[in-house]
XYZ file of C-alpha atoms in Angstrom:
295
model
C 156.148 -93.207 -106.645
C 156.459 -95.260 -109.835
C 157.681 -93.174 -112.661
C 154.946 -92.945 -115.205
C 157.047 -93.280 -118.314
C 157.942 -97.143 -117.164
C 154.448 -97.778 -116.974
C 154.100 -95.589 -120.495
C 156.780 -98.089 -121.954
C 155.097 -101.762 -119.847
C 151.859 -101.025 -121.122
C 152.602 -100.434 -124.708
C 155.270 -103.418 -124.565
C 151.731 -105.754 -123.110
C 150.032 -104.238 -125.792
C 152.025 -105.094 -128.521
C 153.638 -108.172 -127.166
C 156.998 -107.168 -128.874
C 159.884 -105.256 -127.913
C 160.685 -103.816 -131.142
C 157.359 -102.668 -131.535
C 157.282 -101.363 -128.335
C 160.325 -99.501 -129.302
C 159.251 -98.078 -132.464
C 155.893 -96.587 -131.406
C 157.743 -95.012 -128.033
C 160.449 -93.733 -130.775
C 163.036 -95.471 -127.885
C 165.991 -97.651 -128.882
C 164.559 -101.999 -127.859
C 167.930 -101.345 -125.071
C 165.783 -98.297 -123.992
C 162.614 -100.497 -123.308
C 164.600 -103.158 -121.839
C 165.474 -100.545 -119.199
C 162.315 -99.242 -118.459
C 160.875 -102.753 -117.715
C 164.255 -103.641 -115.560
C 163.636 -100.423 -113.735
C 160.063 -101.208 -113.135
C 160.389 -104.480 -111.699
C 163.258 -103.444 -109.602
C 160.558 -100.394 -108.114
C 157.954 -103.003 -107.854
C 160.160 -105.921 -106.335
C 158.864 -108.573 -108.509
C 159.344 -109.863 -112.147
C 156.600 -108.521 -114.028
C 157.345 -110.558 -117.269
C 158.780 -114.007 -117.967
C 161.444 -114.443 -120.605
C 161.498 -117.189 -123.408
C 163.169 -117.529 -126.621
C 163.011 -113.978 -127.068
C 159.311 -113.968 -126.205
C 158.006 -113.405 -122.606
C 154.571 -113.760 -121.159
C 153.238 -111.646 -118.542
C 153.265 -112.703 -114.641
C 150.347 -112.360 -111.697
C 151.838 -109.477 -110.539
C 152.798 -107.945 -114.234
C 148.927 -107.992 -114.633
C 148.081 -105.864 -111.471
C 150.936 -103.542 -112.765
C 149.496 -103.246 -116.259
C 145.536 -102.904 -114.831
C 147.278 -100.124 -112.646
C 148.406 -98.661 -116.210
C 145.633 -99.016 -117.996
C 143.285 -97.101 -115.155
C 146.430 -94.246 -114.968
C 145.991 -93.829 -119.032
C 142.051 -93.468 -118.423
C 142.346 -91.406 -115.778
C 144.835 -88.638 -117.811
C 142.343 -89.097 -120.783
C 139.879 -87.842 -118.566
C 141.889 -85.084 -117.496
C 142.456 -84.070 -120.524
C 138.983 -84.186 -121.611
C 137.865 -81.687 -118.491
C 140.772 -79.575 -119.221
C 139.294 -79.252 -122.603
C 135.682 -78.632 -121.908
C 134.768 -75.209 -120.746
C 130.789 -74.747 -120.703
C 129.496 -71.937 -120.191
C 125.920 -73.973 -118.695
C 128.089 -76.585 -116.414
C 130.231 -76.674 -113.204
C 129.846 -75.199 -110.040
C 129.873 -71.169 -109.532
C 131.451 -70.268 -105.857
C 129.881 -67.100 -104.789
C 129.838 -64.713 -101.603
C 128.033 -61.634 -101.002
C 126.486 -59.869 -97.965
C 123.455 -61.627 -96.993
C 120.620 -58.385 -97.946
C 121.939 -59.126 -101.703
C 121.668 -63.169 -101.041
C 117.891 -62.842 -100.720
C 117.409 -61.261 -103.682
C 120.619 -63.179 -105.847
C 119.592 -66.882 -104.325
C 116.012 -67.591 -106.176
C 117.750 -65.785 -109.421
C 120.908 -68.296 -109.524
C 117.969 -70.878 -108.688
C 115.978 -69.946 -111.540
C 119.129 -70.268 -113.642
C 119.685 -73.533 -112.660
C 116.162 -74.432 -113.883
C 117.243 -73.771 -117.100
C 120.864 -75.726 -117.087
C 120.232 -78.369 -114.906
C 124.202 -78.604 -114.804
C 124.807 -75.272 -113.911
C 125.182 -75.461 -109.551
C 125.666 -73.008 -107.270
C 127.324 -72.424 -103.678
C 126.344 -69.218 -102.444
C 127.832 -68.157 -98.712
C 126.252 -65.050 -96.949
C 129.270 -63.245 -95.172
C 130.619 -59.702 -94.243
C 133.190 -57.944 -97.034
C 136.403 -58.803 -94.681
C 135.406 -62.736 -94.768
C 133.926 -62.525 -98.701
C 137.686 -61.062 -99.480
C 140.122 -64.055 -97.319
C 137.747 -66.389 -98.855
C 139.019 -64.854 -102.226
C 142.323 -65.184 -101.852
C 142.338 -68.631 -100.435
C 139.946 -69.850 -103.144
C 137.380 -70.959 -101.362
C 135.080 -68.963 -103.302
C 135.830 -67.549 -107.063
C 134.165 -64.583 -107.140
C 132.243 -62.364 -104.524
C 130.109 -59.471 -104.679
C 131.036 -56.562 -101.693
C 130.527 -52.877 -101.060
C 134.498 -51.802 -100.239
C 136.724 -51.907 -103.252
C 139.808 -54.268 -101.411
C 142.929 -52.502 -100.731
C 144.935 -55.805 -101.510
C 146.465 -55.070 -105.261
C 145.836 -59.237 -106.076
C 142.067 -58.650 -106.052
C 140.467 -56.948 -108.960
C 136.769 -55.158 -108.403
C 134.267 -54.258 -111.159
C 131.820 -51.979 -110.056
C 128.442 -53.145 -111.366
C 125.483 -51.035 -109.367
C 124.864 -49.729 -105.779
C 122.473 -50.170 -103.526
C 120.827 -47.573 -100.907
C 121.094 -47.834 -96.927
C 117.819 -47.318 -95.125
C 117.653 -46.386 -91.061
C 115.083 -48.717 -89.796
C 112.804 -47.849 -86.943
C 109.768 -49.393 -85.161
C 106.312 -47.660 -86.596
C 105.794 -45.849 -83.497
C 108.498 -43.603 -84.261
C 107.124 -42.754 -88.003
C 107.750 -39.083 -88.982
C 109.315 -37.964 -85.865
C 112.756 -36.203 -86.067
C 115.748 -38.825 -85.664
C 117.972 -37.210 -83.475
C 120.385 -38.743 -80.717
C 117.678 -38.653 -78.006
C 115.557 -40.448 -80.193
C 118.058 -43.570 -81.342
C 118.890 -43.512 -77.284
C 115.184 -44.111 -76.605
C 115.049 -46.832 -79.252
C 118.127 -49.037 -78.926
C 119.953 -50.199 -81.679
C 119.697 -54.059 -82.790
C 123.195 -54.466 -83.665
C 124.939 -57.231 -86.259
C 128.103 -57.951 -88.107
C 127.654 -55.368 -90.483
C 125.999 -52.310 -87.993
C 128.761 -50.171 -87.220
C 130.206 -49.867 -90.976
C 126.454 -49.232 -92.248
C 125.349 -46.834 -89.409
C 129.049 -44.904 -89.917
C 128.236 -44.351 -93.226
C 124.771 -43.735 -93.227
C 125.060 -40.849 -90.097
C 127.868 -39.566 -92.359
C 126.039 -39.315 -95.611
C 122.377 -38.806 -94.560
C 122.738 -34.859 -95.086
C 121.493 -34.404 -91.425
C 124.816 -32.788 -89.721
C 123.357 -33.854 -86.292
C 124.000 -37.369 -86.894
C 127.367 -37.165 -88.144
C 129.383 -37.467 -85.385
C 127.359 -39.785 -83.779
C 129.111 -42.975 -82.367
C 128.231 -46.542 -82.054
C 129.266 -46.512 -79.155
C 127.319 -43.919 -77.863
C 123.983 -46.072 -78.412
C 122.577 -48.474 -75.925
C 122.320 -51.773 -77.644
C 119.052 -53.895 -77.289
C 119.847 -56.813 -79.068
C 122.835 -58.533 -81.404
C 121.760 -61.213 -83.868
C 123.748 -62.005 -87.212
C 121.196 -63.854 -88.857
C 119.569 -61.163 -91.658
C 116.411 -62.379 -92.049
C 116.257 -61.969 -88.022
C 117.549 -58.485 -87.407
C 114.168 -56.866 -88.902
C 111.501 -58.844 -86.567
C 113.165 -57.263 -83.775
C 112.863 -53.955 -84.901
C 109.303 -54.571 -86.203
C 108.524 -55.482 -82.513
C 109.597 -52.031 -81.261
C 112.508 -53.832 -79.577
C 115.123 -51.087 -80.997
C 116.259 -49.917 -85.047
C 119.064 -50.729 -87.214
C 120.337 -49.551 -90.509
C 120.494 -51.949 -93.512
C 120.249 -52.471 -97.476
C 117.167 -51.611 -98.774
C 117.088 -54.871 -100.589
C 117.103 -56.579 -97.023
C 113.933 -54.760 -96.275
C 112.269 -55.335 -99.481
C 112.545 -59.135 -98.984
C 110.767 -58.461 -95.061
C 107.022 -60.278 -94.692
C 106.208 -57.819 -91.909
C 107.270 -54.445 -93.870
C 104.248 -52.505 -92.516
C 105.630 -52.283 -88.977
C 108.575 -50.332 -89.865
C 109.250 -46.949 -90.424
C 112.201 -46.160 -92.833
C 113.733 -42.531 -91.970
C 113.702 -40.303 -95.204
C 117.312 -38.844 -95.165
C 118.022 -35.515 -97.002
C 120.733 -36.991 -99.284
C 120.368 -40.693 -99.986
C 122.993 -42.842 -99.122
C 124.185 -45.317 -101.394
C 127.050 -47.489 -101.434
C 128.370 -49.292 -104.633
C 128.154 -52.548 -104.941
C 131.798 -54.562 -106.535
C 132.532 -57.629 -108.176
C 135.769 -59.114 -106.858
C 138.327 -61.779 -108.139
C 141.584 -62.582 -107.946
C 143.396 -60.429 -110.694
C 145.393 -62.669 -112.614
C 142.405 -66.074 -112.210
C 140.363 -66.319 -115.552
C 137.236 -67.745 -114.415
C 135.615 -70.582 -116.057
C 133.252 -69.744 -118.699
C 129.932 -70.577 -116.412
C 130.850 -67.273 -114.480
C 130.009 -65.363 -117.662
C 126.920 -66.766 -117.283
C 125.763 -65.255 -114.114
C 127.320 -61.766 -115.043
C 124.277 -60.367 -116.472
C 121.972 -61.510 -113.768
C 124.033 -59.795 -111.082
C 124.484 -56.656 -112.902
C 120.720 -56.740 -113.172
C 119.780 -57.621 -109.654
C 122.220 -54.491 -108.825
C 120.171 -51.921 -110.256
């Protein structure tokens, strides 16, 4: 690795084709330069200048090392330039969330991106256990989950909630859901199926279904693909439980029958990030839209 404060001192002494000047605007002693350049050519292993009557003139390879220079001095000038710009309407946003809230957060970011055509977005549909690793290994920058982490390097902001719904083919519409019934019917399980049905038998208000266990249910059918699990269930092939917003985004709505619970269950919904990363500006950006698809 060439240190960069020899090329600092060759380029400037090219560009002003004098040691003493070189010296001067480097505030170095002409010794100092002489060094550099010594030091350079003994890290390159040729002579990168030719010496004459106190004069020199630049060899073949003293001009790759100073076009090597010059592209090192554009390239921190660019740095320096990103480093400075923050926009609040450019850069890419790296998001996660559960896939229910994609379908409804996708066409809003798109819309978004409509209006600043350098605003882009990579959205990933994954549980809340992948959503938070992804977190800490910065994959992603910020993610949107329904368990506030445990891990005291993540920060959540709570900014809505979101109601579960127990999903059933129409046939069973306004018949008591009981443990015979969800038997009968089968459950469609995914990724997400044991956390949402464990909460929603716990929470429903209907004290029969509390201590009812996954386990317990035959299982018809597995799929992790969202916009999948609800065609099964509209063709009678078995029920699930799952965001409302994942129904509400489901072409064949009429063939299910959502089960009324006593209490609603809701679960809040969290913004997470890493609690000591300030985000770039763009993230500001987006804030309002997810608070607004949250409610």
């Amino acid at each position: 690795m060439i240190n960069p404060q020899w090329l600092t001192t060759f380029k400037t002494l090219i560009d002003t084709g004098h040691f003493t000047h070189t010296a001067d605007v480097l505030h170095m002693t002409q010794p100092g330069v002489s060094q550099h350049i010594k030091k350079l050519e003994q890290a390159c292993g040729y002579p990168l200048i030719t010496r004459y009557n106190k004069q020199f003139e630049i060899t073949e390879q003293g001009m790759l090392v100073y076009q090597y220079a010059q592209q090192q001095t554009l390239q921190y000038q660019s740095l320096i330039n990103s480093l400075q710009t923050d926009s609040p309407h450019a850069g890419i946003c790296k998001l996660a969330c559960s896939g229910s809230f994609a379908l409804s957060l996708y066409p809003q970011l798109l819309g978004l991106q409509q209006q600043y055509p350098q605003l882009h977005f990579h959205l990933e549909a994954a549980p809340n256990h992948k959503i938070l690793e992804d977190i800490e290994t910065n994959s992603i920058d910020m993610g949107i989950v329904t368990q506030p982490p445990e891990n005291d390097k993540l920060k959540a902001t709570v900014i809505g909630q979101e109601q579960l719904c127990l999903v059933l083919p129409l046939r069973y519409k306004d018949t008591d859901v009981n443990l015979e019934l969800l038997t009968d019917c089968g459950l469609i399980n995914h990724p997400d199926a044991e956390y949402y049905l464990t909460k929603y038998f716990r929470s429903c208000g209907q004290t029969h279904l509390v201590d009812i266990k996954i386990e317990q249910l035959p299982m018809t059918s597995y799929i992790n693909q969202l916009s999948q699990i609800l065609i099964a269930v509209a063709e009678g092939i078995g029920f699930t439980v799952l965001p409302q917003s994942a129904i509400a985004h489901f072409f064949d709505k009429h063939k299910l029958y959502i089960a009324p619970p006593l209490t609603a269950v809701t679960e809040k919904l969290y913004i997470i990030q890493k609690q000591h990363r300030q985000l770039p500006a763009r993230y500001q950006t987006i804030m309002p839209l997810l608070t607004k698809i949250s409610h």
